[in-house]
PDB file of C-alpha atoms in Angstrom:
ATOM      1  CA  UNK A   1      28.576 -14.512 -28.606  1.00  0.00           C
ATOM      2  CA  UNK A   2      28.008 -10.997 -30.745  1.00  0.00           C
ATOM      3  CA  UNK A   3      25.119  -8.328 -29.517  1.00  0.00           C
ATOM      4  CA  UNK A   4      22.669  -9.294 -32.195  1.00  0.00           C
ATOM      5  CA  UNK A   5      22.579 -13.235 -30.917  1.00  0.00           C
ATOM      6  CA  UNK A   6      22.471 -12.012 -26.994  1.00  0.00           C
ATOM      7  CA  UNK A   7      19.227  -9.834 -27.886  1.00  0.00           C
ATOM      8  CA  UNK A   8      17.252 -12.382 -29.653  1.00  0.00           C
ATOM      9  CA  UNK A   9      18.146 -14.749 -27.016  1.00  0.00           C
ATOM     10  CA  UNK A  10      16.602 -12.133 -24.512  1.00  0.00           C
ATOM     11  CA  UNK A  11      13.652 -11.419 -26.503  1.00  0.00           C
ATOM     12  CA  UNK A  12      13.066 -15.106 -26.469  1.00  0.00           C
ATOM     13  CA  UNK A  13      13.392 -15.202 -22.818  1.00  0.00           C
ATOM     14  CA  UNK A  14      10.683 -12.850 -22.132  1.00  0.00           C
ATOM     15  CA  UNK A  15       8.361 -14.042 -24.223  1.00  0.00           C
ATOM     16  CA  UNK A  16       9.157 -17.923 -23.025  1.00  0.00           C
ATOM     17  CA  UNK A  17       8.720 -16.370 -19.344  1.00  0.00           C
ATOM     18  CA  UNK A  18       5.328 -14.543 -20.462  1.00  0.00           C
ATOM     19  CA  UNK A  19       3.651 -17.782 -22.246  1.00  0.00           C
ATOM     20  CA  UNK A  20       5.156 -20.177 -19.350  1.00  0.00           C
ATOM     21  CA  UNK A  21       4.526 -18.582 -15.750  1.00  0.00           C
ATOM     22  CA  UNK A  22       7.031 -20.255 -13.948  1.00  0.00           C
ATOM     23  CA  UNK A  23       6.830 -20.848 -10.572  1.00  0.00           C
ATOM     24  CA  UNK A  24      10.273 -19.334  -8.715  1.00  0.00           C
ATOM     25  CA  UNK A  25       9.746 -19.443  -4.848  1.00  0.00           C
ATOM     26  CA  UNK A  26      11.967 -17.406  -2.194  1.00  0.00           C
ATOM     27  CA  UNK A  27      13.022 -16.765   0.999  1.00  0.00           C
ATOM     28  CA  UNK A  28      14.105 -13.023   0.854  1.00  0.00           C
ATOM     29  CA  UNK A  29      14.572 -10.403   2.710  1.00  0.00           C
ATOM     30  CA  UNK A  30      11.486  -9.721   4.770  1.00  0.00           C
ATOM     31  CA  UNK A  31      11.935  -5.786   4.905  1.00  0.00           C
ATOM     32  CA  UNK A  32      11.230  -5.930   0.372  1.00  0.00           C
ATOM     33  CA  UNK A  33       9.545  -9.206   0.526  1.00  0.00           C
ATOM     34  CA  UNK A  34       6.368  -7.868  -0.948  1.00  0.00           C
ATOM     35  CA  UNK A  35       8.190  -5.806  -4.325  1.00  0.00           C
ATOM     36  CA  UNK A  36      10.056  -8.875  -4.448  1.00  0.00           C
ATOM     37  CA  UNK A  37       7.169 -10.802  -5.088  1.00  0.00           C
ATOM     38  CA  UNK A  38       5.397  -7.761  -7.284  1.00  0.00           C
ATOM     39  CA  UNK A  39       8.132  -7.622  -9.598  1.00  0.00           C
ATOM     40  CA  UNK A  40       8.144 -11.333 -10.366  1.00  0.00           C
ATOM     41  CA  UNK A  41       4.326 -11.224 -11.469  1.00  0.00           C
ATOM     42  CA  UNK A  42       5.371  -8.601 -13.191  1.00  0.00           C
ATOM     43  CA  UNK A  43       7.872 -10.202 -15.239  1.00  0.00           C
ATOM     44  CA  UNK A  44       5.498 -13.267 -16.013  1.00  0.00           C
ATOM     45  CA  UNK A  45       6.569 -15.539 -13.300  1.00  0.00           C
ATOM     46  CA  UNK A  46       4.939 -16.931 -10.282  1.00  0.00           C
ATOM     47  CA  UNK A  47       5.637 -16.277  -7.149  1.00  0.00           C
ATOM     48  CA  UNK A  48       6.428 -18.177  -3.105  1.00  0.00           C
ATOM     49  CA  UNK A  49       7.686 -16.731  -0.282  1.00  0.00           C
ATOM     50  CA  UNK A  50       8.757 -19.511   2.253  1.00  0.00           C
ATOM     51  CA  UNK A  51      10.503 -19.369   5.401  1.00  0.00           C
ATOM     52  CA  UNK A  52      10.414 -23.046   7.090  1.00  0.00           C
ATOM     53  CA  UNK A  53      12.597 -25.875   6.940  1.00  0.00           C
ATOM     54  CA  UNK A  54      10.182 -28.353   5.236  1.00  0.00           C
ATOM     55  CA  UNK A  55       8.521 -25.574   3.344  1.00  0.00           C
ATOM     56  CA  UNK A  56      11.636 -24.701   1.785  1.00  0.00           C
ATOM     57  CA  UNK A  57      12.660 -27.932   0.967  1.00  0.00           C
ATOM     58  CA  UNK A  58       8.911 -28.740  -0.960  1.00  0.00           C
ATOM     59  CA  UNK A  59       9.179 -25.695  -2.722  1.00  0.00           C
ATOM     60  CA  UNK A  60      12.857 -26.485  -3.634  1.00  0.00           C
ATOM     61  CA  UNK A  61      11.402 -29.359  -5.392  1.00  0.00           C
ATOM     62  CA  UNK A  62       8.056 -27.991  -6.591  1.00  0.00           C
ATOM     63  CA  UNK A  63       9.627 -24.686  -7.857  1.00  0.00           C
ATOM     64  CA  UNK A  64      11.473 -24.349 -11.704  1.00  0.00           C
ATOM     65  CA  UNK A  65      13.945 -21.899  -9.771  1.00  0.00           C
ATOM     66  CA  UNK A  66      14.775 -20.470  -6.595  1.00  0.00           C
ATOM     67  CA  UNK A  67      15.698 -17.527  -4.909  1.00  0.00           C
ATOM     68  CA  UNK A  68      17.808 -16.755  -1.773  1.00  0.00           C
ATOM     69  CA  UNK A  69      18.285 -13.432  -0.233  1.00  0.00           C
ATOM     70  CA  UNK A  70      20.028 -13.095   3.018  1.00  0.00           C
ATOM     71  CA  UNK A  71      19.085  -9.069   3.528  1.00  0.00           C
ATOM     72  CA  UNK A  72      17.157 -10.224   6.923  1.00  0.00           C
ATOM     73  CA  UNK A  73      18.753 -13.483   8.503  1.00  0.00           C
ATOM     74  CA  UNK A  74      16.638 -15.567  11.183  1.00  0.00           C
ATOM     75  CA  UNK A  75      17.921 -18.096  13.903  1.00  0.00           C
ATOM     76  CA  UNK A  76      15.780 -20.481  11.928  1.00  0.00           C
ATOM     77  CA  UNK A  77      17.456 -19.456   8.706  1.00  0.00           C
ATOM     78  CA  UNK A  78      20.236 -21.763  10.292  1.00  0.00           C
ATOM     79  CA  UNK A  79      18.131 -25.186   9.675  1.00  0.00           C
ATOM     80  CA  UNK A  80      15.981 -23.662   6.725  1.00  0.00           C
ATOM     81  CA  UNK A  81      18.767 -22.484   4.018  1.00  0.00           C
ATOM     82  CA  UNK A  82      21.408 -25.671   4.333  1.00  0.00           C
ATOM     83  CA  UNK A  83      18.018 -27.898   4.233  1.00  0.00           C
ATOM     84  CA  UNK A  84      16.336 -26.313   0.955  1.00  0.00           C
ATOM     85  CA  UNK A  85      19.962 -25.753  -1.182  1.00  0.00           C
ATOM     86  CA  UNK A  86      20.661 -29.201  -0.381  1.00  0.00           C
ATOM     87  CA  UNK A  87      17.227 -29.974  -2.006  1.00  0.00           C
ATOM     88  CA  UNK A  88      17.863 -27.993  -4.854  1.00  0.00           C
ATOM     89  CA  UNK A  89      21.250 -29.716  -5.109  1.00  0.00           C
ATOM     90  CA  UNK A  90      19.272 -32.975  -5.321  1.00  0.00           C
ATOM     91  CA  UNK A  91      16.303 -32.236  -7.292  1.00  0.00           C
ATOM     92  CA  UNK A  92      18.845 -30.209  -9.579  1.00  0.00           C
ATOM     93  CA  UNK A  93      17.157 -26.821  -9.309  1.00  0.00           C
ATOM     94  CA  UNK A  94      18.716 -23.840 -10.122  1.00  0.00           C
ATOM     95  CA  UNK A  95      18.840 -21.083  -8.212  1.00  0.00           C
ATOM     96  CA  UNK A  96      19.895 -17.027  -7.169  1.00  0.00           C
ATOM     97  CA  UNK A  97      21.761 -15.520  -4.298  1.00  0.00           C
ATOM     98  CA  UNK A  98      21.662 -12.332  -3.057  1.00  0.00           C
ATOM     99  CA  UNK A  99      24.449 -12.128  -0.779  1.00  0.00           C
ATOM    100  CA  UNK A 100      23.197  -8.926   1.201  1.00  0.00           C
ATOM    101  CA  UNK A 101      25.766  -7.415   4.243  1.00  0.00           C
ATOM    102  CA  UNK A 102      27.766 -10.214   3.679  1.00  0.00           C
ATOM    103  CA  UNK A 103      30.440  -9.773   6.547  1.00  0.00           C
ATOM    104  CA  UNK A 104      27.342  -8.677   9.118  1.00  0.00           C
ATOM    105  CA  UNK A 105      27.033 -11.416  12.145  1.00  0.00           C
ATOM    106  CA  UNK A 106      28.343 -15.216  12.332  1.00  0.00           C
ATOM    107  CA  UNK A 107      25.180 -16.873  11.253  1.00  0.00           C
ATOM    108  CA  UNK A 108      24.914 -14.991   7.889  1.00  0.00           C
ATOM    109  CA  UNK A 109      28.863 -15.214   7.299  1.00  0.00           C
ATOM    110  CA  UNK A 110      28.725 -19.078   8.031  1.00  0.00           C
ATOM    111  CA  UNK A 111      25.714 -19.850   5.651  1.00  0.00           C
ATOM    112  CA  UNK A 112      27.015 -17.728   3.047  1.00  0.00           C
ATOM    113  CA  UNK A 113      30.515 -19.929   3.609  1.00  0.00           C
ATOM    114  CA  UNK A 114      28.241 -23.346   3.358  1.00  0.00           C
ATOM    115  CA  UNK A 115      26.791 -22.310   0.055  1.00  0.00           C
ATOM    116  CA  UNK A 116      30.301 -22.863  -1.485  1.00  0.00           C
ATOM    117  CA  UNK A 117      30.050 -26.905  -1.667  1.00  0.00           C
ATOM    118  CA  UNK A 118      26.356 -26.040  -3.588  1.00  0.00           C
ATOM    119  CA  UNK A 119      26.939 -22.940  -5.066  1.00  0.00           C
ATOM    120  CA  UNK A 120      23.674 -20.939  -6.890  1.00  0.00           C
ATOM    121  CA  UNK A 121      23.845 -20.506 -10.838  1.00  0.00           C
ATOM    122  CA  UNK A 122      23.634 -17.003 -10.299  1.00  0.00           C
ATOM    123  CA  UNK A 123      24.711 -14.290  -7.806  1.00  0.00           C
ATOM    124  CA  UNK A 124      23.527 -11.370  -7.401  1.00  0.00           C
ATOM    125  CA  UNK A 125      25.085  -8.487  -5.487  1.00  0.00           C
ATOM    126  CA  UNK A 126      26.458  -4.847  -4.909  1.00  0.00           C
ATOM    127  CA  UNK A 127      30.068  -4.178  -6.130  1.00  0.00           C
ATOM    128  CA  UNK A 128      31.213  -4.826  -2.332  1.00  0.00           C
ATOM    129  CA  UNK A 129      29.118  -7.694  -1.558  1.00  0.00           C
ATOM    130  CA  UNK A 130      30.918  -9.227  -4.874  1.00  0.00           C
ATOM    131  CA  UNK A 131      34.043  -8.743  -3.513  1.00  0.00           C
ATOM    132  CA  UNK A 132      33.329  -9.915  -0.149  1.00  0.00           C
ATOM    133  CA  UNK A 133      32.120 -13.057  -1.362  1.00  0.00           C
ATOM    134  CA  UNK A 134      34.621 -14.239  -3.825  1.00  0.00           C
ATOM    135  CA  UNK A 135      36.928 -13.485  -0.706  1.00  0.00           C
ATOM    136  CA  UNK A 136      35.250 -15.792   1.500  1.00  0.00           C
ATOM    137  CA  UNK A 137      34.811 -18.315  -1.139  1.00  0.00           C
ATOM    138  CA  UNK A 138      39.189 -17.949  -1.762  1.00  0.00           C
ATOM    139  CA  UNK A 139      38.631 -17.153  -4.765  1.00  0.00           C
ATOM    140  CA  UNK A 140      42.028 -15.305  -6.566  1.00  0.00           C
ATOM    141  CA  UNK A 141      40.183 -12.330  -7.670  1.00  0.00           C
ATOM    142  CA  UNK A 142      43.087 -10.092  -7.409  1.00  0.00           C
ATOM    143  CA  UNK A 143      40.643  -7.563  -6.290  1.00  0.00           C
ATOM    144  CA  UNK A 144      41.113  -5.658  -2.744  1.00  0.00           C
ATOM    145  CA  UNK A 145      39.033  -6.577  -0.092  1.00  0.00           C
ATOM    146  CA  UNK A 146      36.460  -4.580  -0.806  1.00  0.00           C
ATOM    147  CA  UNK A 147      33.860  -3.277   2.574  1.00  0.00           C
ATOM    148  CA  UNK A 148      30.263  -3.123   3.083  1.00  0.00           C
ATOM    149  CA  UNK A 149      28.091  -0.442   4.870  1.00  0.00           C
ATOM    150  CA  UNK A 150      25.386  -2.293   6.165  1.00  0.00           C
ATOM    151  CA  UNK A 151      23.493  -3.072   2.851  1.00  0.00           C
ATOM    152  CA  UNK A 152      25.305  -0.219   0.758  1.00  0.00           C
ATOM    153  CA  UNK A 153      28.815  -0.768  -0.905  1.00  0.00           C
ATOM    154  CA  UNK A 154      32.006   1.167  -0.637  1.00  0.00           C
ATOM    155  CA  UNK A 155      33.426   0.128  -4.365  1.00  0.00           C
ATOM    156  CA  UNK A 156      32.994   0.670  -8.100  1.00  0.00           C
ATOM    157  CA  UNK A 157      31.248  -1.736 -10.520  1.00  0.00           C
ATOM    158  CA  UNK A 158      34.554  -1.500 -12.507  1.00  0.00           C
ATOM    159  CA  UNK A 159      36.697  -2.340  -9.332  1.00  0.00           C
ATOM    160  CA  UNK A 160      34.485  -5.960  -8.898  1.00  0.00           C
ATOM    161  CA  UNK A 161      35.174  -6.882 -12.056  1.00  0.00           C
ATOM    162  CA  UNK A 162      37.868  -9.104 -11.421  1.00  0.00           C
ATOM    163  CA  UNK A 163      35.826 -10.934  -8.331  1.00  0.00           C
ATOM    164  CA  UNK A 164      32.944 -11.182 -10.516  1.00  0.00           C
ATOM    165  CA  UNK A 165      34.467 -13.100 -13.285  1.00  0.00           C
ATOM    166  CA  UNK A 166      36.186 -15.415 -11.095  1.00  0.00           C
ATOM    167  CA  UNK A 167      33.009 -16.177  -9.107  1.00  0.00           C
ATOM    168  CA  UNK A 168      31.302 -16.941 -12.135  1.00  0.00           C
ATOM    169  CA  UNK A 169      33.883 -19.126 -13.522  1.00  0.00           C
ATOM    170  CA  UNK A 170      33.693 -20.996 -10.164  1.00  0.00           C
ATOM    171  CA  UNK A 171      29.700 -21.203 -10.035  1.00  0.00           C
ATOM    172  CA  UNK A 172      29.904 -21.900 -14.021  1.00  0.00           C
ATOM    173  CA  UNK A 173      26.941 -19.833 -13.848  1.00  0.00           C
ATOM    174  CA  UNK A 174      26.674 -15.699 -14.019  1.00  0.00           C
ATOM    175  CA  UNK A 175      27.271 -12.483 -11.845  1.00  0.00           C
ATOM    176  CA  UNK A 176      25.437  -9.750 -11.562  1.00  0.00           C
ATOM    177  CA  UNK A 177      27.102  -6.227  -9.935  1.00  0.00           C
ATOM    178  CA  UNK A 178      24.976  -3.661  -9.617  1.00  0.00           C
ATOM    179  CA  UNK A 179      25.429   0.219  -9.342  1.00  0.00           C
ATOM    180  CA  UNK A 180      25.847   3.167 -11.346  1.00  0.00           C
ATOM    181  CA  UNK A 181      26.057   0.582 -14.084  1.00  0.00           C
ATOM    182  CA  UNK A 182      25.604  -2.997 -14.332  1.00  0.00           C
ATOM    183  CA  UNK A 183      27.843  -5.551 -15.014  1.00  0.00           C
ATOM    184  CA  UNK A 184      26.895  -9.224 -16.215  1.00  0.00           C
ATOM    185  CA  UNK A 185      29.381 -12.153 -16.616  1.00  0.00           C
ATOM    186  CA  UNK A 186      29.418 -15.482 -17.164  1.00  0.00           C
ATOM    187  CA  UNK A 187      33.279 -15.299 -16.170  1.00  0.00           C
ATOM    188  CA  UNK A 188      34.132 -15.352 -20.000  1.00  0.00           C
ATOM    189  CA  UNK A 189      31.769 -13.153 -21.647  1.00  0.00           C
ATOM    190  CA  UNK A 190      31.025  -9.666 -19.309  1.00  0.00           C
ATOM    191  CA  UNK A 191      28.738  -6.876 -20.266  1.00  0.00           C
ATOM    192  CA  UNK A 192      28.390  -3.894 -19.395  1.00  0.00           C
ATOM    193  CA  UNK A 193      24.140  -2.528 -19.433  1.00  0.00           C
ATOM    194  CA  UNK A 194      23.129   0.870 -19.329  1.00  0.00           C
ATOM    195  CA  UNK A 195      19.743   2.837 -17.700  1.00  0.00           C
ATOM    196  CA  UNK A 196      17.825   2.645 -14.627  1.00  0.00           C
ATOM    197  CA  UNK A 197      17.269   5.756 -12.536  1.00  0.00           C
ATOM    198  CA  UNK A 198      18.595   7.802  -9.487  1.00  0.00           C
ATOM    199  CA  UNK A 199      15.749   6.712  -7.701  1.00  0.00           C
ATOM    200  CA  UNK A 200      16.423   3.107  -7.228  1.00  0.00           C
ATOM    201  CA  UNK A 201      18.344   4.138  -4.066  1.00  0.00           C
ATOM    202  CA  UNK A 202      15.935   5.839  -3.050  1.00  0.00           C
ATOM    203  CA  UNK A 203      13.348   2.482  -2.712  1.00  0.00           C
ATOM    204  CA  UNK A 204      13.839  -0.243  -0.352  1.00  0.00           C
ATOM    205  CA  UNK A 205      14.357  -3.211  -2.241  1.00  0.00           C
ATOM    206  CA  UNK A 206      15.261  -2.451  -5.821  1.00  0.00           C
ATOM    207  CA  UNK A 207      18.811  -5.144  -5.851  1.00  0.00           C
ATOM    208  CA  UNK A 208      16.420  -7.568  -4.214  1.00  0.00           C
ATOM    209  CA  UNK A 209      13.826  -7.579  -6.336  1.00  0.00           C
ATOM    210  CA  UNK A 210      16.303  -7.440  -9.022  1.00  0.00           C
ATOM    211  CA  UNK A 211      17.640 -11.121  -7.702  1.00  0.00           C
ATOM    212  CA  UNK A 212      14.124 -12.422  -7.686  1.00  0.00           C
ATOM    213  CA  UNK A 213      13.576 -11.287 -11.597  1.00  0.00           C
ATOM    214  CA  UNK A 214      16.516 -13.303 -12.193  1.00  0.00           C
ATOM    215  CA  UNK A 215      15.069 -16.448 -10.816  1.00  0.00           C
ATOM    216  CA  UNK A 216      12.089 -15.953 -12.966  1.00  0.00           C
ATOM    217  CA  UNK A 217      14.376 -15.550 -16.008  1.00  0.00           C
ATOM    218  CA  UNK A 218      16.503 -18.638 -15.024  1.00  0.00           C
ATOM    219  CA  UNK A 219      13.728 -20.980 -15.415  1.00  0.00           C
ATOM    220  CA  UNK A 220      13.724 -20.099 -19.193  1.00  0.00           C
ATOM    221  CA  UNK A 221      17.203 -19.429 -19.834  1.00  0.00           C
ATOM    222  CA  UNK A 222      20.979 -19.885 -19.268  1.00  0.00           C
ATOM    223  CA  UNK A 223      22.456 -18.361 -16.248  1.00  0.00           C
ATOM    224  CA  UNK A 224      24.165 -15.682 -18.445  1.00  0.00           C
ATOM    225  CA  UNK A 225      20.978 -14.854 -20.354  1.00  0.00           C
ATOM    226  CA  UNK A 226      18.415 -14.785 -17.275  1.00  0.00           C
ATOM    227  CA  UNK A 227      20.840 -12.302 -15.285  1.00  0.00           C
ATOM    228  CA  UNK A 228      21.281 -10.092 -18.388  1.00  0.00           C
ATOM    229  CA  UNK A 229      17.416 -10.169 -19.462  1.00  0.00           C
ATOM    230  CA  UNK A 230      16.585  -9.288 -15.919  1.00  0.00           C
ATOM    231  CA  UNK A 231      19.375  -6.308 -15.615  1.00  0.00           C
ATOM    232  CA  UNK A 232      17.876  -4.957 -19.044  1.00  0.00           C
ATOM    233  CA  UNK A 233      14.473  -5.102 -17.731  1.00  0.00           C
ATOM    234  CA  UNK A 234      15.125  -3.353 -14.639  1.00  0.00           C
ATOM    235  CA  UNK A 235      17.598  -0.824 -16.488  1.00  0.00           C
ATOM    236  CA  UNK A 236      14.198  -0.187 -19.209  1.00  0.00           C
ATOM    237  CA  UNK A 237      11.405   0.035 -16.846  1.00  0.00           C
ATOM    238  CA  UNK A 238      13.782   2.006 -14.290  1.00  0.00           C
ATOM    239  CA  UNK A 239      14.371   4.504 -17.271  1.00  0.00           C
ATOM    240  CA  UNK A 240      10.738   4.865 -18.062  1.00  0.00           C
ATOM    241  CA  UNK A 241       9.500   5.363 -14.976  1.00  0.00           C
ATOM    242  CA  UNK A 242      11.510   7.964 -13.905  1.00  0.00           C
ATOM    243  CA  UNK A 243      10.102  10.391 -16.495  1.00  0.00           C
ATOM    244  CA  UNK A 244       6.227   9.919 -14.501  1.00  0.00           C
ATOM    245  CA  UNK A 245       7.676   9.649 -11.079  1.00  0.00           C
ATOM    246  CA  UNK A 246       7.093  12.708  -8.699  1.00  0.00           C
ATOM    247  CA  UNK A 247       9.410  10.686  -6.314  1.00  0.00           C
ATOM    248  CA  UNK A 248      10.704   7.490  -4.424  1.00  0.00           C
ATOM    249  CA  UNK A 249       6.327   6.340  -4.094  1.00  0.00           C
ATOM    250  CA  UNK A 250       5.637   6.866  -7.428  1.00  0.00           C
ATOM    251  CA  UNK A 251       8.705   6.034  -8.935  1.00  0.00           C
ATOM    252  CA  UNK A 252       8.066   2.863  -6.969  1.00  0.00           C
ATOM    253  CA  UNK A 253       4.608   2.004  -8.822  1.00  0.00           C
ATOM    254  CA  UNK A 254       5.667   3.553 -12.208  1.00  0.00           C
ATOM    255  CA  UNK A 255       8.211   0.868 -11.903  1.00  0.00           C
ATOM    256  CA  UNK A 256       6.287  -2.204 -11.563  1.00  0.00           C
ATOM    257  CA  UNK A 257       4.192  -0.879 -14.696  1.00  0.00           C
ATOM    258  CA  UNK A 258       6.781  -0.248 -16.617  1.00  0.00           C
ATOM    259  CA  UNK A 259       8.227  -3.797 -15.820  1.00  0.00           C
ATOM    260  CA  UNK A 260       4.790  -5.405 -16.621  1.00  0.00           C
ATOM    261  CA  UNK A 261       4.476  -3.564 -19.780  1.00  0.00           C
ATOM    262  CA  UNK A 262       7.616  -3.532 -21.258  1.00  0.00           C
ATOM    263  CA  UNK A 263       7.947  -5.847 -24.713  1.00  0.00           C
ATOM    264  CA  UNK A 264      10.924  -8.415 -25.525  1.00  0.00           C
ATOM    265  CA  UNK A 265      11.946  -6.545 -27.948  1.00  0.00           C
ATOM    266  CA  UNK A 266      12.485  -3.198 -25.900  1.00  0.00           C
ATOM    267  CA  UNK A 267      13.970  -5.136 -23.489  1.00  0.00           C
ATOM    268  CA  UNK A 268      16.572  -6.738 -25.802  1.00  0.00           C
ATOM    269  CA  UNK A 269      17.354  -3.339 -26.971  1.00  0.00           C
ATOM    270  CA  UNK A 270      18.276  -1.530 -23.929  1.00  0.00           C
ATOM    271  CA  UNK A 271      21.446  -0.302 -24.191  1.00  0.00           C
ATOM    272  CA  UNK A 272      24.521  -2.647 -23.511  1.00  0.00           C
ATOM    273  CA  UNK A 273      27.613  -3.421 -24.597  1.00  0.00           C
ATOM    274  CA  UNK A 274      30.410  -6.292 -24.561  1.00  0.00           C
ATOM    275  CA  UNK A 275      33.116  -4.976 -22.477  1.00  0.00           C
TER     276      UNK A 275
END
């Protein structure tokens, strides 16, 4: 896999996702729920937020993809998750995890623990989060142990590497890091993408939204592909709107217009490299 095969492939992507408006529902994080859903419209996709038992499990079956993002956990979340990635297991939908403050409370470490017998095709996560994960999965990473601050994380990109290929060997699927770069892997292949803006720290909800992207892209492509189309998005339209924003609230809606508007072919060309 060269650079000039991985950019058609995400040009193709977007303009698959575009023409095809796929349905990807969620249960996310209630605190970004809403840019969540914004940015997959954006993108081309359609978009559910669920947060019931039996609504998760119909849309499980309904949906082309899935997203899970544990940023905000409810009792409820206890029956809900097992019940709708056991559906997806069945009905053979793919799906994303955001594994937000892993390590935070019982209820959120044991689900995250259960999702190990039906693991998602892709994860999505913080360089900590990454870690944390592939720890709790015993995964041989090699990397330290890696610590979260509430939502924020204490490591490099560079120093998840190691936990992010192994996780995506294990998922056979892809991992996403996110931070001052990004890295994508599908455990054999890893990437590194350039862009984005200062100012994604500075909104609530910019990594989840990210995940939710990603579910859009899945439904049209490869675990690999979908997580690095979505990164290049973000990492274009994050660019681009940071040379209109004022600040954080306009950055925020120069954002979603620069994901809306941005082309398959700009997308494909964002910078990145094999790494």
């Amino acid at each position: 896999m060269d650079c000039e095969s991985i950019q058609r492939e995400i040009a193709a992507t977007v303009r698959r996702t575009k023409e095809d408006c796929p349905f990807v529902p969620s249960i996310t994080n209630s605190v970004t729920m809403e840019l969540v859903a914004n940015a997959q419209l954006a993108a081309g996709g359609s978009a559910a937020m669920v947060y019931l038992p039996d609504e998760g499990e119909g849309v499980a079956a309904a949906g082309e993809s899935f997203y899970i993002n544990l940023g905000t956990v409810m009792p409820f979340y206890a029956e809900t998750l097992p019940r709708t990635v056991r559906a997806l297991h069945e009905h053979r939908r793919r799906w994303v995890l955001g594994p937000v403050a892993i390590g935070i409370g019982s209820l959120r470490t044991e689900l995250l623990r259960c999702f190990r017998a039906m693991p998602p095709a892709v994860v999505r996560g913080n360089a900590s989060e990454i870690i944390a994960l592939a720890n709790l999965w015993g995964l041989d990473t090699g990397a330290a142990k890696g610590g979260v601050r509430g939502v924020d994380a204490t490591d490099s990109v560079g120093a998840a590497r190691s936990a992010a290929e192994a996780l995506a060997s294990f998922i056979d699927g892809a991992v996403v890091v996110s931070g001052e770069w990004d890295l994508v892997t599908d455990g054999t292949v890893t990437v590194r993408s350039e862009g984005g803006s200062p100012l994604f720290t500075k909104i609530t909800g910019a990594g989840c939204s990210l995940g939710g992207v990603t579910a859009v892209y899945l439904a049209e492509a490869s675990p690999f592909i979908a997580a690095l189309t979505a990164v290049q998005a973000y990492n274009l339209a994050g660019t681009r709107a940071q040379r209109e924003a004022k600040g954080p609230g306009s950055f925020r809606a120069a954002f979603l217009d620069a994901l809306y508007r941005a082309k398959p072919g700009a997308i494909a060309e964002n910078p990145f490299a094999l790494i």
